[in-house]
Amino acid sequence: MRTVALLGDEHVPALGQGTWMMGERSERRSAEIEALRVGVDLGMTLIDTAEMYGEGAAEELIGEALGSVRDQLFLVSKAYPQNASQARLAAACEASLRRLGTDRIDLYLLHWRGSVPLGETVEAMKALQSAGKIRHWGVSNLDTDDMEELLAVGGDGCAVDQILYNLTRRGPEHDLLPWLEARAMPVMAYSPVEQGRLLANKTLHSIAETIGATPAQVALAWTMRRSGVIAIPKAGTVAHVRENRAAVDLALSDDDLAALDAAFPPPRGRRPLEML
Ligand code: NAP
């Protein structure tokens, strides 16, 4: 599995597994558990979740599916903005730890920016780190100006920014991705197949057919083409997990990239960060 360097001293898989909408439907539960386990066996050991997902149901599913292989995992979870305060973050983290069935979260993120000052969230994250409850902390859905502010309030230990980034959401290429790259801070690209909507795109289909791959593989390989990008597709079936895993080994040629640029043009100017 290709890896991405985190804070200069640790390497995490460039392809992980998302879990939004998992653990919410009993009839899908066994397929989701199987999908997560196969993904881990295939090297997709970075698991992304959040206290928000099913109000804890996704974290519980991960605990059930992967508790026995905990030490192989790099677990990422996120706190609601209203919980990202000195008064509330420790309790939110404790609840996530309990649902996940573990004693530490590898990377704990502020899910999006709310009314708690960023400096207060940074202090609360550092306290959890000192207590050994989390190994690293980071943010999600923060645009370039928010990231500048984060650094100005002591947030230089931020490990990642998790953002919406895929072929149809290329805005971050204008300034946020270069800003993060200049600081060697990885990006976690969420909704890399635009929650499945991208896969119906006719141009993507024809490009995929030309190179003997599937639309999902092309979309994922494109997202991971920049070093420093970690893609976290959610797949609820073993077939999708296997298909997505193969995208790591798909090298897109300059011609492929040019065709994708023509179909999904890069931004010409600054665009505000989008979120789902
Ligand atoms: P996504 O990964 O772009 O798309 C998931 C959808 O695509 C599911 O319906 C899945 O179907 C389908 N899919 C996956 N692989 C496929 C394949 N090979 N062929 C066909 N369909 C495929 O969307 P997402 O779940 O929104 O984003 C991924 C993860 O990012 C989330 O699960 C979550 O962990 C994280 N996220 C974070 C934020 C944030 O604010 N930080 C926001 C959104 C998402 P099946 O389930 O049937 O396989």
Coordinates of C-alpha atoms and ligand atoms in Angstrom, one line a residue:
M1 CA 0.0 0.0 0.0
R2 CA 1.3 3.4 -0.9
T3 CA 1.7 5.7 2.1
V4 CA 1.6 9.4 2.9
A5 CA 3.8 11.0 5.5
L6 CA 2.1 12.5 8.6
L7 CA 4.0 15.1 10.6
G8 CA 7.2 13.9 9.1
D9 CA 7.6 10.8 11.2
E10 CA 4.7 8.4 10.5
H11 CA 3.2 6.9 7.4
V12 CA -0.4 6.2 6.8
P13 CA -2.1 4.5 3.8
A14 CA -3.0 6.8 0.9
L15 CA -6.3 4.9 0.6
G16 CA -8.4 4.5 3.7
Q17 CA -12.1 3.6 4.4
G18 CA -14.9 6.0 5.1
T19 CA -17.8 5.0 7.3
W20 CA -20.5 7.7 6.9
M21 CA -24.0 6.0 6.7
M22 CA -22.5 2.7 8.0
G23 CA -24.0 1.0 11.0
E24 CA -27.4 2.5 10.5
R25 CA -29.3 -0.3 8.7
S26 CA -29.5 -3.7 10.3
E27 CA -30.0 -5.5 7.0
R28 CA -26.6 -4.1 5.8
R29 CA -24.6 -4.6 8.9
S30 CA -23.0 -8.0 8.1
A31 CA -22.0 -6.8 4.6
E32 CA -20.5 -3.6 6.1
I33 CA -18.5 -5.5 8.7
E34 CA -17.2 -7.9 6.0
A35 CA -16.3 -4.9 3.7
L36 CA -14.3 -3.2 6.5
R37 CA -12.5 -6.4 7.4
V38 CA -11.6 -7.2 3.8
G39 CA -10.4 -3.6 3.3
V40 CA -8.1 -3.9 6.3
D41 CA -6.7 -7.2 5.0
L42 CA -6.0 -5.4 1.7
G43 CA -4.0 -2.7 3.5
M44 CA -6.7 0.0 3.9
T45 CA -6.1 0.2 7.6
L46 CA -6.9 3.9 7.9
I47 CA -10.5 4.1 9.1
D48 CA -12.4 7.4 9.1
T49 CA -15.4 8.0 11.3
A50 CA -17.1 10.7 13.5
E51 CA -19.3 10.9 16.5
M52 CA -21.9 12.4 14.1
Y53 CA -22.2 9.3 11.9
G54 CA -25.4 7.6 13.0
E55 CA -24.9 9.5 16.3
G56 CA -22.2 6.9 17.3
A57 CA -23.5 4.0 15.3
A58 CA -20.6 4.0 12.8
E59 CA -18.0 4.1 15.7
E60 CA -19.8 1.1 17.3
L61 CA -19.8 -0.8 14.0
I62 CA -16.0 -0.2 13.7
G63 CA -15.5 -1.4 17.3
E64 CA -17.4 -4.6 16.5
A65 CA -15.9 -5.2 13.0
L66 CA -12.3 -4.3 13.8
G67 CA -11.8 -4.6 17.6
S68 CA -9.7 -7.7 17.2
V69 CA -7.2 -6.0 14.8
R70 CA -7.1 -2.7 16.6
D71 CA -3.4 -2.5 16.6
Q72 CA -3.2 -2.7 12.8
L73 CA -5.5 0.4 12.4
F74 CA -5.0 4.1 12.1
L75 CA -8.3 5.3 13.6
V76 CA -9.6 8.8 12.7
S77 CA -12.6 10.3 14.4
K78 CA -14.2 13.7 14.6
A79 CA -15.8 15.9 17.2
Y80 CA -18.8 18.1 16.6
P81 CA -17.9 21.8 16.6
Q82 CA -20.1 22.3 19.6
N83 CA -18.1 19.7 21.5
A84 CA -14.7 21.2 20.5
S85 CA -14.3 23.3 23.7
Q86 CA -12.2 23.0 26.8
A87 CA -15.4 22.1 28.7
R88 CA -16.7 19.4 26.4
L89 CA -14.0 17.8 24.2
A90 CA -12.7 15.4 26.7
A91 CA -16.2 13.9 27.3
A92 CA -16.9 13.7 23.5
C93 CA -13.5 11.9 23.0
E94 CA -14.2 9.5 25.9
A95 CA -17.6 8.6 24.4
S96 CA -15.9 7.9 21.0
L97 CA -13.3 5.8 22.6
R98 CA -15.9 3.7 24.4
R99 CA -17.9 3.2 21.2
L100 CA -14.8 2.3 19.2
G101 CA -13.7 -0.1 22.0
T102 CA -10.2 1.4 22.2
D103 CA -8.0 3.4 24.6
R104 CA -6.7 5.8 22.0
I105 CA -7.8 7.6 18.7
D106 CA -4.9 7.9 16.3
L107 CA -6.2 11.2 14.8
Y108 CA -8.9 13.3 16.2
L109 CA -10.4 16.1 14.1
L110 CA -12.6 19.1 14.5
H111 CA -15.4 18.2 12.1
W112 CA -16.0 21.7 10.9
R113 CA -15.6 25.2 12.3
G114 CA -18.3 26.4 14.7
S115 CA -18.5 29.1 17.4
V116 CA -15.8 27.8 19.7
P117 CA -12.6 29.8 19.1
L118 CA -10.0 27.8 17.2
G119 CA -7.3 28.5 19.8
E120 CA -9.6 26.9 22.5
T121 CA -10.0 23.8 20.4
V122 CA -6.2 23.6 19.9
E123 CA -5.7 23.7 23.6
A124 CA -8.3 21.1 24.2
M125 CA -6.8 18.8 21.6
K126 CA -3.3 19.2 23.1
A127 CA -4.6 18.3 26.5
L128 CA -6.1 15.1 25.1
Q129 CA -2.8 14.4 23.4
S130 CA -0.9 14.8 26.7
A131 CA -3.4 12.5 28.4
G132 CA -2.7 9.8 25.8
K133 CA -6.3 9.7 24.6
I134 CA -5.4 10.8 21.1
R135 CA -2.1 10.5 19.2
H136 CA -2.6 13.3 16.7
W137 CA -5.1 16.0 16.1
G138 CA -6.3 17.9 13.0
V139 CA -9.2 19.7 11.4
S140 CA -11.8 19.3 8.7
N141 CA -13.6 21.6 6.3
L142 CA -11.2 24.5 7.0
D143 CA -10.3 26.8 4.1
T144 CA -7.0 28.6 3.6
D145 CA -7.9 31.7 5.7
D146 CA -9.1 29.4 8.6
M147 CA -5.8 27.5 8.3
E148 CA -3.8 30.7 8.5
E149 CA -5.8 31.6 11.6
L150 CA -5.3 28.1 13.1
L151 CA -1.5 28.4 12.8
A152 CA -1.6 31.9 14.3
V153 CA -3.3 30.5 17.4
G154 CA -0.8 27.8 18.1
G155 CA -2.1 25.1 15.8
D156 CA 1.2 24.3 14.1
G157 CA 0.8 20.7 15.4
C158 CA -2.2 20.1 13.1
A159 CA -1.7 16.8 11.3
V160 CA -4.2 17.1 8.4
D161 CA -7.1 19.0 6.9
Q162 CA -9.9 16.7 5.7
I163 CA -11.8 18.3 2.9
L164 CA -14.3 17.7 0.1
Y165 CA -12.1 17.0 -3.0
N166 CA -12.8 15.1 -6.1
L167 CA -13.0 15.6 -9.9
T168 CA -16.1 17.7 -9.6
R169 CA -14.8 19.7 -6.6
R170 CA -11.5 21.0 -7.7
G171 CA -11.6 24.4 -6.0
P172 CA -9.0 23.6 -3.4
E173 CA -6.4 23.2 -6.1
H174 CA -6.2 27.0 -6.5
D175 CA -4.9 27.9 -3.0
L176 CA -5.7 25.4 -0.2
L177 CA -3.8 22.4 -1.6
P178 CA -0.7 24.4 -2.4
W179 CA -0.8 26.0 1.1
L180 CA -1.0 22.6 2.7
E181 CA 1.7 21.1 0.4
A182 CA 4.0 24.0 1.3
R183 CA 3.7 22.9 4.9
A184 CA 3.9 19.2 4.2
M185 CA 0.4 18.8 5.8
P186 CA -1.6 16.0 4.2
V187 CA -5.1 16.4 2.9
M188 CA -7.7 13.8 3.5
A189 CA -10.1 13.9 0.5
Y190 CA -13.6 13.0 1.5
S191 CA -16.4 11.9 -0.8
P192 CA -13.8 11.1 -3.5
V193 CA -16.5 9.6 -5.8
E194 CA -19.0 12.3 -4.9
Q195 CA -21.1 9.8 -2.9
G196 CA -21.5 7.7 -6.1
R197 CA -22.9 10.6 -8.2
L198 CA -19.6 11.0 -10.1
L199 CA -19.7 7.4 -11.3
A200 CA -22.6 8.1 -13.6
N201 CA -20.6 10.7 -15.6
K202 CA -20.4 9.7 -19.3
T203 CA -16.9 11.2 -19.9
L204 CA -15.5 9.5 -16.9
H205 CA -17.0 6.2 -18.2
S206 CA -15.4 6.6 -21.6
I207 CA -12.0 7.5 -20.1
A208 CA -12.2 4.5 -17.8
E209 CA -13.1 2.2 -20.7
T210 CA -10.2 3.5 -22.7
I211 CA -7.7 2.6 -20.1
G212 CA -9.3 -0.6 -18.9
A213 CA -10.4 0.6 -15.5
T214 CA -13.7 1.4 -13.8
P215 CA -15.0 4.9 -13.2
A216 CA -14.5 4.5 -9.5
Q217 CA -10.8 3.5 -10.0
V218 CA -10.1 6.4 -12.3
A219 CA -11.8 8.9 -9.9
L220 CA -9.8 7.5 -6.9
A221 CA -6.5 7.3 -8.8
W222 CA -7.0 10.9 -9.9
T223 CA -7.7 12.0 -6.3
M224 CA -4.5 10.3 -5.0
R225 CA -2.3 11.5 -7.9
R226 CA -0.8 14.3 -5.8
S227 CA 1.5 13.1 -3.1
G228 CA 0.1 14.1 0.3
V229 CA -3.5 13.2 -0.6
I230 CA -5.3 10.4 1.4
A231 CA -8.6 9.3 -0.2
I232 CA -11.2 7.8 2.1
P233 CA -14.0 6.3 0.0
K234 CA -16.9 4.6 1.8
A235 CA -17.7 1.2 0.4
G236 CA -20.4 -1.0 2.0
T237 CA -19.7 -4.1 -0.1
V238 CA -16.6 -6.3 -0.5
A239 CA -16.8 -5.9 -4.3
H240 CA -16.6 -2.1 -4.0
V241 CA -13.7 -2.4 -1.5
R242 CA -11.7 -4.7 -3.8
E243 CA -12.4 -2.4 -6.8
N244 CA -11.3 0.7 -4.8
R245 CA -8.2 -1.0 -3.5
A246 CA -6.9 -1.6 -7.0
A247 CA -7.1 2.1 -7.7
V248 CA -3.9 2.6 -5.7
D249 CA -2.0 0.7 -8.3
L250 CA -3.6 2.5 -11.3
A251 CA -1.1 5.0 -12.8
L252 CA -2.8 7.6 -14.9
S253 CA -0.8 8.8 -17.9
D254 CA -0.3 12.4 -18.9
D255 CA -2.9 11.8 -21.7
D256 CA -5.4 10.4 -19.2
L257 CA -4.9 13.5 -16.9
A258 CA -5.3 15.8 -19.9
A259 CA -8.6 14.1 -20.8
L260 CA -9.8 14.4 -17.2
D261 CA -8.7 18.1 -17.2
A262 CA -10.8 18.7 -20.3
A263 CA -13.8 17.0 -18.8
F264 CA -13.4 18.4 -15.3
P265 CA -11.6 21.7 -15.7
P266 CA -9.3 22.9 -12.9
P267 CA -10.3 26.2 -11.1
R268 CA -9.2 29.4 -12.8
G269 CA -9.5 31.5 -9.6
R270 CA -10.2 31.2 -6.0
R271 CA -13.4 29.4 -4.9
P272 CA -14.6 29.0 -1.3
L273 CA -14.2 25.5 0.1
E274 CA -17.3 23.4 -0.4
M275 CA -18.6 20.9 2.1
L276 CA -21.1 18.2 2.2
Ligands
NAP1 P1 -18.0 8.6 -1.3 O1 -16.9 7.8 -0.6 O2 -17.6 9.5 -2.3 O3 -19.1 7.7 -1.9 C1 -19.7 6.6 -1.1 C2 -20.7 6.0 -2.1 O4 -20.1 5.5 -3.2 C3 -21.5 4.8 -1.4 O5 -22.8 4.9 -1.9 C4 -20.8 3.6 -2.0 O6 -21.7 2.5 -2.2 C5 -20.4 4.1 -3.4 N1 -19.2 3.5 -3.9 C6 -18.0 3.3 -3.2 N2 -17.1 2.7 -4.0 C7 -17.8 2.3 -5.1 C8 -17.4 1.6 -6.3 N3 -16.2 1.1 -6.4 N4 -18.4 1.5 -7.3 C9 -19.6 2.0 -7.1 N5 -20.0 2.7 -6.0 C10 -19.1 2.8 -5.1 O7 -18.8 9.5 -0.2 P2 -18.8 9.7 1.3 O8 -19.2 8.5 2.1 O9 -19.5 11.0 1.6 O10 -17.2 10.1 1.6 C11 -16.3 9.1 2.1 C12 -16.0 9.3 3.6 O11 -15.5 10.6 3.8 C13 -17.3 9.2 4.5 O12 -17.8 7.9 4.6 C14 -16.7 9.8 5.7 O13 -15.9 8.9 6.4 C15 -15.9 11.0 5.1 N6 -16.6 12.3 5.0 C16 -16.2 13.3 5.8 C17 -16.9 14.5 5.7 C18 -16.4 15.7 6.6 O14 -17.1 16.7 6.7 N7 -15.2 15.6 7.1 C19 -18.0 14.7 4.9 C20 -18.4 13.6 4.1 C21 -17.7 12.4 4.2 P3 -21.7 1.2 -1.3 O15 -21.8 1.7 0.1 O16 -22.9 0.5 -1.8 O17 -20.4 0.5 -1.5

